[in-house]
PDB file of C-alpha atoms in Angstrom:
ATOM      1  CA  UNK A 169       1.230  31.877 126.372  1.00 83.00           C
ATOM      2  CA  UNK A 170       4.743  30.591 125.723  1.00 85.00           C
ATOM      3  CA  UNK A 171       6.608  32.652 128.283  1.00 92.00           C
ATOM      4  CA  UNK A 172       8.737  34.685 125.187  1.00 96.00           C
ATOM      5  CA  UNK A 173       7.087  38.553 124.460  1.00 97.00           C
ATOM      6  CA  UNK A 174       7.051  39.867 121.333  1.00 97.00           C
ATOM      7  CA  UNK A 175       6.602  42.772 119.628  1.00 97.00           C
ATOM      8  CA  UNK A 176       4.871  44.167 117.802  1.00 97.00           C
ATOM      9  CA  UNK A 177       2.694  41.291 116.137  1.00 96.00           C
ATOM     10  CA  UNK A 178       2.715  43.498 112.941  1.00 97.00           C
ATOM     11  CA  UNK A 179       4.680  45.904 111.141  1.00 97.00           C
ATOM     12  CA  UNK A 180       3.700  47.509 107.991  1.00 98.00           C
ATOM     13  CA  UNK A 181       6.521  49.486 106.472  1.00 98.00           C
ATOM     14  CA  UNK A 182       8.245  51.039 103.288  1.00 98.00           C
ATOM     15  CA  UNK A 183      11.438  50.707 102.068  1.00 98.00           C
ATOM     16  CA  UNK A 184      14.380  52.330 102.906  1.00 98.00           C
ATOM     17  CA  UNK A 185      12.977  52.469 106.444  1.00 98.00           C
ATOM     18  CA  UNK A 186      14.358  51.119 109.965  1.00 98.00           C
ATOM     19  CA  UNK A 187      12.453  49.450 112.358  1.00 98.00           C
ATOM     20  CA  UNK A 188      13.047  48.139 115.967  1.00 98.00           C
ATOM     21  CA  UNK A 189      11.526  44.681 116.579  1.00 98.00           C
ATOM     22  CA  UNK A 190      11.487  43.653 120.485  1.00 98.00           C
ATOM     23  CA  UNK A 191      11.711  40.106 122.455  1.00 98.00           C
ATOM     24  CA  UNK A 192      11.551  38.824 126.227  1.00 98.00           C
ATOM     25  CA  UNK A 193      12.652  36.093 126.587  1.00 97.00           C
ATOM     26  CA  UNK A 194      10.714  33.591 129.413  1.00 96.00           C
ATOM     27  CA  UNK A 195      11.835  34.346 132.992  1.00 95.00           C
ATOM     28  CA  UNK A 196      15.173  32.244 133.768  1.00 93.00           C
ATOM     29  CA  UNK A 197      15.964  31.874 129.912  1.00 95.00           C
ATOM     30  CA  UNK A 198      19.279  33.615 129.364  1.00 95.00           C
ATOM     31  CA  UNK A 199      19.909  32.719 125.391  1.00 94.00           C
ATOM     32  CA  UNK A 200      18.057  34.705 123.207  1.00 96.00           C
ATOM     33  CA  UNK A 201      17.894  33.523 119.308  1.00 95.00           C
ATOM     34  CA  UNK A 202      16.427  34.960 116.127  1.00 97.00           C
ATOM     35  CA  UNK A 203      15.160  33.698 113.384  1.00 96.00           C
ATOM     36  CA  UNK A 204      13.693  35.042 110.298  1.00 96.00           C
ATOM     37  CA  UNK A 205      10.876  32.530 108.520  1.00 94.00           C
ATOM     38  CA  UNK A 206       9.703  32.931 104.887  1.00 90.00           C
ATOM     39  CA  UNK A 207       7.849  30.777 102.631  1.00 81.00           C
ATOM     40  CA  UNK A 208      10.735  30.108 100.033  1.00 79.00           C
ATOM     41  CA  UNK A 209      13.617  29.851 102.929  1.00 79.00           C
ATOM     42  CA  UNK A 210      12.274  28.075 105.682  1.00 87.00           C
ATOM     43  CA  UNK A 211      13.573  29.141 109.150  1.00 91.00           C
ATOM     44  CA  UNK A 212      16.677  30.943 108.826  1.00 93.00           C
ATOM     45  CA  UNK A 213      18.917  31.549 112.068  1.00 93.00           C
ATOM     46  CA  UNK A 214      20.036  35.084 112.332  1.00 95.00           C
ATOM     47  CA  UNK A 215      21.943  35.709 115.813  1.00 95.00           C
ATOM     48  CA  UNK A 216      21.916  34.286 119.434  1.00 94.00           C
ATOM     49  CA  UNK A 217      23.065  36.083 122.562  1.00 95.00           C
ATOM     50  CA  UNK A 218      23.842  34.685 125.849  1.00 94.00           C
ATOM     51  CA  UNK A 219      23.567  36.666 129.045  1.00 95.00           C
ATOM     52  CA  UNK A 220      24.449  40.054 127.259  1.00 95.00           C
ATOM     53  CA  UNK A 221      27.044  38.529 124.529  1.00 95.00           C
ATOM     54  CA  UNK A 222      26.505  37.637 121.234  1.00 94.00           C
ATOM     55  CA  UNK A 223      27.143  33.887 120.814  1.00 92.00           C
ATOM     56  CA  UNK A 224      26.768  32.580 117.545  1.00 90.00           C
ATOM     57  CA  UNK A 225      25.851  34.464 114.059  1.00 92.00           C
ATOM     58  CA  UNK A 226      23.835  33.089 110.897  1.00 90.00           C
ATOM     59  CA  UNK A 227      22.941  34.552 107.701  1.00 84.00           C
ATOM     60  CA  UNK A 228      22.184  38.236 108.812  1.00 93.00           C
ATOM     61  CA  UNK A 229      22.740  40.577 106.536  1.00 95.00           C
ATOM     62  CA  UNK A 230      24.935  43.980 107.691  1.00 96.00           C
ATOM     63  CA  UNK A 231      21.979  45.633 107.385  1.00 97.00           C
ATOM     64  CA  UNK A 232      20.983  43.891 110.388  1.00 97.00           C
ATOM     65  CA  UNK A 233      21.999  44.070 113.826  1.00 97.00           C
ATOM     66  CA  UNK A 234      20.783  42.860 117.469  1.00 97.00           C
ATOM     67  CA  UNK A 235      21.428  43.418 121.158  1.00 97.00           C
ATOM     68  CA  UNK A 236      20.593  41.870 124.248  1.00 98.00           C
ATOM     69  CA  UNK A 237      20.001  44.118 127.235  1.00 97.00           C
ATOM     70  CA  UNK A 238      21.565  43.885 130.883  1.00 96.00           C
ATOM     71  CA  UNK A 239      17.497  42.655 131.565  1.00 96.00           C
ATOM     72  CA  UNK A 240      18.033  40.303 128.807  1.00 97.00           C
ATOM     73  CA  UNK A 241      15.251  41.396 126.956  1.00 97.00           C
ATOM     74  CA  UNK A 242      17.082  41.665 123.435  1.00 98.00           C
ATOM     75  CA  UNK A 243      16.374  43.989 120.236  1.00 98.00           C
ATOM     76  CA  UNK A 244      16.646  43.205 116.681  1.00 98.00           C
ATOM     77  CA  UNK A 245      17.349  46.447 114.055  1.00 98.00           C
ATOM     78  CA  UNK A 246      16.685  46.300 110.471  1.00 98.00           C
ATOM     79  CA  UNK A 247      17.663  49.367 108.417  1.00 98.00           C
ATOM     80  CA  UNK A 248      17.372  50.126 105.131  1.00 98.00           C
ATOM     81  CA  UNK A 249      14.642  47.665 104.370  1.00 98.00           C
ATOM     82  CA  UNK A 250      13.884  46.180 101.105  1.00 97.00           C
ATOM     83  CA  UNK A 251      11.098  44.499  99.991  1.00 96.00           C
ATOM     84  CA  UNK A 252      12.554  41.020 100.599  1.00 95.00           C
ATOM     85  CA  UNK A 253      12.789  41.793 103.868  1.00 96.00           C
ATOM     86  CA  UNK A 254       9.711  40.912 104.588  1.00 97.00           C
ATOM     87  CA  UNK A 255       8.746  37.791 106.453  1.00 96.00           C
ATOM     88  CA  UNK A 256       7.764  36.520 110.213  1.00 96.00           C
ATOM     89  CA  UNK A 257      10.718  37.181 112.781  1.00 97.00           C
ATOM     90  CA  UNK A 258      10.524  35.217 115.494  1.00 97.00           C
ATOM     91  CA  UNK A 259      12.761  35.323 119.562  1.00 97.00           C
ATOM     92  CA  UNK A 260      12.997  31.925 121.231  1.00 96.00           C
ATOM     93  CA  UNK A 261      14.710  31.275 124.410  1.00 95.00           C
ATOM     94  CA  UNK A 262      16.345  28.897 126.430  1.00 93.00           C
ATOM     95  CA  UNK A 263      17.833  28.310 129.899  1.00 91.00           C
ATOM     96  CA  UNK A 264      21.410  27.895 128.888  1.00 86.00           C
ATOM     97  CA  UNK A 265      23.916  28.609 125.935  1.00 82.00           C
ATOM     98  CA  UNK A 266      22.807  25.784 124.321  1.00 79.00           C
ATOM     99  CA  UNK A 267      19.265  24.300 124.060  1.00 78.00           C
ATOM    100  CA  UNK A 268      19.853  20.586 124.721  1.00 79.00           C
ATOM    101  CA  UNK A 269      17.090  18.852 126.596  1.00 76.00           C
ATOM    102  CA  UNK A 270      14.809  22.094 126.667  1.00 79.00           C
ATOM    103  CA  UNK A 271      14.981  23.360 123.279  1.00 84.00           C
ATOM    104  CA  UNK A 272      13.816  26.871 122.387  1.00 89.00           C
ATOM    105  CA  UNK A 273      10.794  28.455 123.334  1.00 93.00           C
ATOM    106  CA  UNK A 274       9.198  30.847 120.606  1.00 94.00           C
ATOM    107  CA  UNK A 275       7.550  33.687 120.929  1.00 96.00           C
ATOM    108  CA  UNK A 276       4.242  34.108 118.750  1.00 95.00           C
ATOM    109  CA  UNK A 277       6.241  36.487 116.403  1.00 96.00           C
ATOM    110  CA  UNK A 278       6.246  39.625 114.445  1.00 97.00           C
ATOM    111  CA  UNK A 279       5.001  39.628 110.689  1.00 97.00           C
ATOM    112  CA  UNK A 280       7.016  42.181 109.075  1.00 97.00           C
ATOM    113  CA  UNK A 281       5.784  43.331 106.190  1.00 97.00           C
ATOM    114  CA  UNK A 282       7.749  45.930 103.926  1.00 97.00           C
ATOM    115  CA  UNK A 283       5.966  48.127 100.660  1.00 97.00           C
TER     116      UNK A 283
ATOM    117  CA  UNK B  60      27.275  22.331 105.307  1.00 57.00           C
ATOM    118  CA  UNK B  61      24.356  21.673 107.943  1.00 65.00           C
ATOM    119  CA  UNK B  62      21.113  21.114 106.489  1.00 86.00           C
ATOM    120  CA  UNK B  63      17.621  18.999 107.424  1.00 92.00           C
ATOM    121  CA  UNK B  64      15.550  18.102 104.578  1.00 94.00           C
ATOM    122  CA  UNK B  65      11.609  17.188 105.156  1.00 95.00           C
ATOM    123  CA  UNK B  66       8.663  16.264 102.771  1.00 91.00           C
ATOM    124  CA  UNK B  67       6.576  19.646 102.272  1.00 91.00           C
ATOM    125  CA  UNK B  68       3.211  17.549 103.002  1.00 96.00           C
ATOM    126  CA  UNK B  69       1.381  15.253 104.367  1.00 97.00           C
ATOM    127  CA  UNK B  70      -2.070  14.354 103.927  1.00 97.00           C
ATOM    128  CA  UNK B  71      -3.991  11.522 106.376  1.00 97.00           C
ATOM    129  CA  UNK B  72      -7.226   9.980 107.753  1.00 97.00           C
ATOM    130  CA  UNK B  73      -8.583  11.131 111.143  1.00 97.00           C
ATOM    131  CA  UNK B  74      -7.814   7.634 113.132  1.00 97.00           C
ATOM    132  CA  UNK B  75      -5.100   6.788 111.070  1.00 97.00           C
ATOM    133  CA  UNK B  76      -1.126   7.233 111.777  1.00 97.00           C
ATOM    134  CA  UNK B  77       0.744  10.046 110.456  1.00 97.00           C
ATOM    135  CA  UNK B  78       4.502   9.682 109.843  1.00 98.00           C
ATOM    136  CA  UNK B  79       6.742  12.521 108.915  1.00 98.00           C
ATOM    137  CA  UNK B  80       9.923  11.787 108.086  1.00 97.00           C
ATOM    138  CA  UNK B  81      13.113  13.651 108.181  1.00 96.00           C
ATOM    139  CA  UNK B  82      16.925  13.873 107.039  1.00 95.00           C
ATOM    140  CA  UNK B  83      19.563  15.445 108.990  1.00 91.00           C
ATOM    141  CA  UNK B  84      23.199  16.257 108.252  1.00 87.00           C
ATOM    142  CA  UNK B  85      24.970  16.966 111.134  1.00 80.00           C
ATOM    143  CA  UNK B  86      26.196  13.278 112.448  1.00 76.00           C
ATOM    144  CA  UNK B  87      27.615  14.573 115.713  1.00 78.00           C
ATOM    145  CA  UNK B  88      24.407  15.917 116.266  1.00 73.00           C
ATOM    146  CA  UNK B  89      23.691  15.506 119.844  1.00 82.00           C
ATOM    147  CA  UNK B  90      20.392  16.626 120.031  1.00 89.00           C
ATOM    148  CA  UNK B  91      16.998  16.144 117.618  1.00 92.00           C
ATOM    149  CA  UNK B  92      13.841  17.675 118.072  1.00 94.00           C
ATOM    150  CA  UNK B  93      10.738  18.086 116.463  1.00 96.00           C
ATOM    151  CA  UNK B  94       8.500  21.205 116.883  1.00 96.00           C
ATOM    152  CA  UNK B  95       4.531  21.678 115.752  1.00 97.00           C
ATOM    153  CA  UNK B  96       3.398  25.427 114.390  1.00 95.00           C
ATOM    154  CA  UNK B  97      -0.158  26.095 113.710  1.00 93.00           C
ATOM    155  CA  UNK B  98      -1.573  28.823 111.649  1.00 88.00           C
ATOM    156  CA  UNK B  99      -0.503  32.188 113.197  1.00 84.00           C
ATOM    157  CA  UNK B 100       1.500  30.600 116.176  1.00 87.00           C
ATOM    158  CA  UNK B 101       5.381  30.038 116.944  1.00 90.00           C
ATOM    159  CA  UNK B 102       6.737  26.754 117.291  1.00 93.00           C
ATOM    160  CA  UNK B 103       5.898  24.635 120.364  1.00 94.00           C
ATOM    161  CA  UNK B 104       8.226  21.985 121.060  1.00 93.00           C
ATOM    162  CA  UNK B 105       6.649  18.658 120.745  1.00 95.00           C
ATOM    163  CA  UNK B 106       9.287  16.511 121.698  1.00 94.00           C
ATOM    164  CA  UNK B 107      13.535  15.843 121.626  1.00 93.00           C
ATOM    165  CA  UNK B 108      15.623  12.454 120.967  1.00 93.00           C
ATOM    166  CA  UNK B 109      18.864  12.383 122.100  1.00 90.00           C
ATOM    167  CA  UNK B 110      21.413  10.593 119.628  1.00 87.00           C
ATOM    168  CA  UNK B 111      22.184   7.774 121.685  1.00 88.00           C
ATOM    169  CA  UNK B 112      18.252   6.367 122.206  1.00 91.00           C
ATOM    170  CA  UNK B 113      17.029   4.890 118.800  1.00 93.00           C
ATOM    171  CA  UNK B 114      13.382   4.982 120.191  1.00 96.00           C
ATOM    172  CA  UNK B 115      11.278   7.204 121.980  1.00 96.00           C
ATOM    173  CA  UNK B 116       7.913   7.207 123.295  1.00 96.00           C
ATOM    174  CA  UNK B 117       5.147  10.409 124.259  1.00 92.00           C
ATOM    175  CA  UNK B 118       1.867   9.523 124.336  1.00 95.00           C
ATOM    176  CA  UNK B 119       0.469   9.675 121.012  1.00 96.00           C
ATOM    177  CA  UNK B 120       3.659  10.509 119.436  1.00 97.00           C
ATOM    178  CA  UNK B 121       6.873   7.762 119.055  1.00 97.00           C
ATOM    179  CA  UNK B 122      10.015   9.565 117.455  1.00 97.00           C
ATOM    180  CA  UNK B 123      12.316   7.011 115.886  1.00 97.00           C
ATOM    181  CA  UNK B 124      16.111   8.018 114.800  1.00 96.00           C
ATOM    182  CA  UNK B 125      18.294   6.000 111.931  1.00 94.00           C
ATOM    183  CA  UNK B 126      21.913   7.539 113.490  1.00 91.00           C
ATOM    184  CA  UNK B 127      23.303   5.754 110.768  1.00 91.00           C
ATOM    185  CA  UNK B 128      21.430   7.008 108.174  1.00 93.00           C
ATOM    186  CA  UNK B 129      20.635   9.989 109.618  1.00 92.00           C
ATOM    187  CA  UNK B 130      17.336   9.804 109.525  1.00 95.00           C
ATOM    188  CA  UNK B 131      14.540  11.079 111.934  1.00 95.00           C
ATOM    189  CA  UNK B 132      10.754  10.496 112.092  1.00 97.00           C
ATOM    190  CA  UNK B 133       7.898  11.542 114.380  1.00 98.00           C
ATOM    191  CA  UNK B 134       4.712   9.445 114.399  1.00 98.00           C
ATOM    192  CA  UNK B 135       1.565  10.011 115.506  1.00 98.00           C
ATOM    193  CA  UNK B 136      -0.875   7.573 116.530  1.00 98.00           C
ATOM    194  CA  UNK B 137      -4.855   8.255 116.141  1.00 97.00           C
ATOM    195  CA  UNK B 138      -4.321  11.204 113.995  1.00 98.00           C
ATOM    196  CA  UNK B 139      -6.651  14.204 114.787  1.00 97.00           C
ATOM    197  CA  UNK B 140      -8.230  16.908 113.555  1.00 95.00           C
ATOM    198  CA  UNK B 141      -6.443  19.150 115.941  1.00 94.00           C
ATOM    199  CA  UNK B 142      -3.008  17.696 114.581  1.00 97.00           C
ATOM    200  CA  UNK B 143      -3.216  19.757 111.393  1.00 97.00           C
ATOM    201  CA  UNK B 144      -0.611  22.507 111.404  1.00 97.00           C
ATOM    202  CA  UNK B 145       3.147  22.429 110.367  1.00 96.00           C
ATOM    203  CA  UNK B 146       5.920  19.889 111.726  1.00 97.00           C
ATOM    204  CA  UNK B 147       9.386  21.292 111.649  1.00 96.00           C
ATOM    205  CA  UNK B 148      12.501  18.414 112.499  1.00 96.00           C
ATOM    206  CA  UNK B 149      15.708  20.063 113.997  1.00 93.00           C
ATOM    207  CA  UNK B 150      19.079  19.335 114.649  1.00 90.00           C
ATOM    208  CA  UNK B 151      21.671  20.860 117.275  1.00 85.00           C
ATOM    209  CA  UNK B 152      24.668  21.145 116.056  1.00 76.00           C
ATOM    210  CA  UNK B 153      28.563  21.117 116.743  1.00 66.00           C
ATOM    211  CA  UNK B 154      27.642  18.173 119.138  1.00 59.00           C
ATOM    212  CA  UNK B 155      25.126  20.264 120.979  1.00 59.00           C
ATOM    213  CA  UNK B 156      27.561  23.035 121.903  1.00 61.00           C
ATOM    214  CA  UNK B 157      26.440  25.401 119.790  1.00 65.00           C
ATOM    215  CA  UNK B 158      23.155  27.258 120.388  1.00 73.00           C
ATOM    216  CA  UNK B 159      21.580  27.660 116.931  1.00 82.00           C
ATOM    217  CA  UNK B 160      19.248  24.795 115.817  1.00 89.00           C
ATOM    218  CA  UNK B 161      18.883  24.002 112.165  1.00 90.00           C
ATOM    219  CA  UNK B 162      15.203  23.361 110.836  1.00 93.00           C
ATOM    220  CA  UNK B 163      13.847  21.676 107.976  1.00 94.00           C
ATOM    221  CA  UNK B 164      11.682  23.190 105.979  1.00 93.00           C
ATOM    222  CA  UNK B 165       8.241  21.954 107.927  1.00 95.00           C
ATOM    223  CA  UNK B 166       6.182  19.293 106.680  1.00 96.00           C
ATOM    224  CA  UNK B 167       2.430  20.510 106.446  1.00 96.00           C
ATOM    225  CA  UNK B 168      -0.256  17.610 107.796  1.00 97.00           C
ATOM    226  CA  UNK B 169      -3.799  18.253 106.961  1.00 97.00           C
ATOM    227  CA  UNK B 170      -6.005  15.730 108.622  1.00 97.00           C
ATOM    228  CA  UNK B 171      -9.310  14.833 106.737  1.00 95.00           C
ATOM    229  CA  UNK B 172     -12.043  14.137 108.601  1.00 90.00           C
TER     230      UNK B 172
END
């Protein structure tokens, strides 16, 4: 067990639809990241947020959008979903804004998969 | 802009050394990692460089870094079974002040036994 929650594992969804995909992040860590992993794009970095604020932004579509919560658990939306949409999201953590010397810590993810 | 570019696999001996290599961008890049997935897992930080050391030692596992050439590589020593799985290199970037890490594309080992 890596310290970071997520959830759910799995999704199963159809287009057009929204879903809510959740992450805590290991006690301490205040920097939440996301990233989105599929077989043709590698890991893709969506969004980080430090204590509450969002930090730095990647390829995330508008459709997209994430939060991170006074307990710094954080939420990622996707509405509107399309087929290529699906993939493996995945929350890391760190201490501080930036990973340095710790890196991230992952969570085990949540396979998203949109029909 | 940023990008890290890995062999897709790799395929060894058990017993024998495994060495995945990996390009990187980013030359104020203050910080490089590598990171091991296995099937169904996240990523589980193996080990970091920073960009001043050319050469560092864990165990099994020495990670050597070209800064002039940009160039990264993890080996691992007595290869294993247990080391099959996928070996993502990483880069911080914007000297280490920004959060977001950039990954290659993971460089799949299957050990034979």
């Amino acid at each position: 067990d890596s310290g970071v929650t997520q959830t759910p594992k799995h999704l199963i969804t159809a287009t057009g639809q929204r879903v809510t995909l959740r992450c805590s992040p290991r006690s301490g860590d205040l920097s939440v990241y996301w990233y989105q992993q599929s077989l043709d794009q590698g890991l893709q970095f969506l969004i980080q947020y430090y204590n509450g604020e969002e930090r730095a932004k990647g390829n995330i579509l508008e459709r997209f959008s994430a939060q991170q919560f006074p307990d710094l658990h954080s939420e990622l939306n996707l509405s509107s979903l399309e087929l290529g949409d699906s993939a493996l999201y995945f929350c890391a953590s760190s201490p501080r804004q930036a990973p340095r010397n710790y890196g991230y810590t992952f969570g085990s993810g949540t396979r998203l998969t949109v029909v | 802009g940023e990008d890290v570019e890995q062999s897709l696999f790799l395929s060894v001996r058990e017993g024998d050394s495994s060495v995945i290599n990996c390009t990187y961008t980013d030359s104020s890049s203050t910080y490089l990692y590598w990171y091991k997935q296995e099937p169904g897992a996240g990523l589980q930080l193996l080990t970091y460089i920073f960009s001043n050391m050319d050469m560092k030692q864990d165990q099994r596992l020495t990670v050597l870094l070209n800064k002039k050439d940009k160039h990264l590589s993890l080996r691992i020593a007595d290869t294993q079974t247990g080391d099959s799985a996928i070996y993502f290199c990483a880069e911080s970037i914007n000297g280490g002040s920004q959060g977001n890490l950039i990954f290659g594309k993971g460089t799949k080992l299957s050990v034979k036994p």
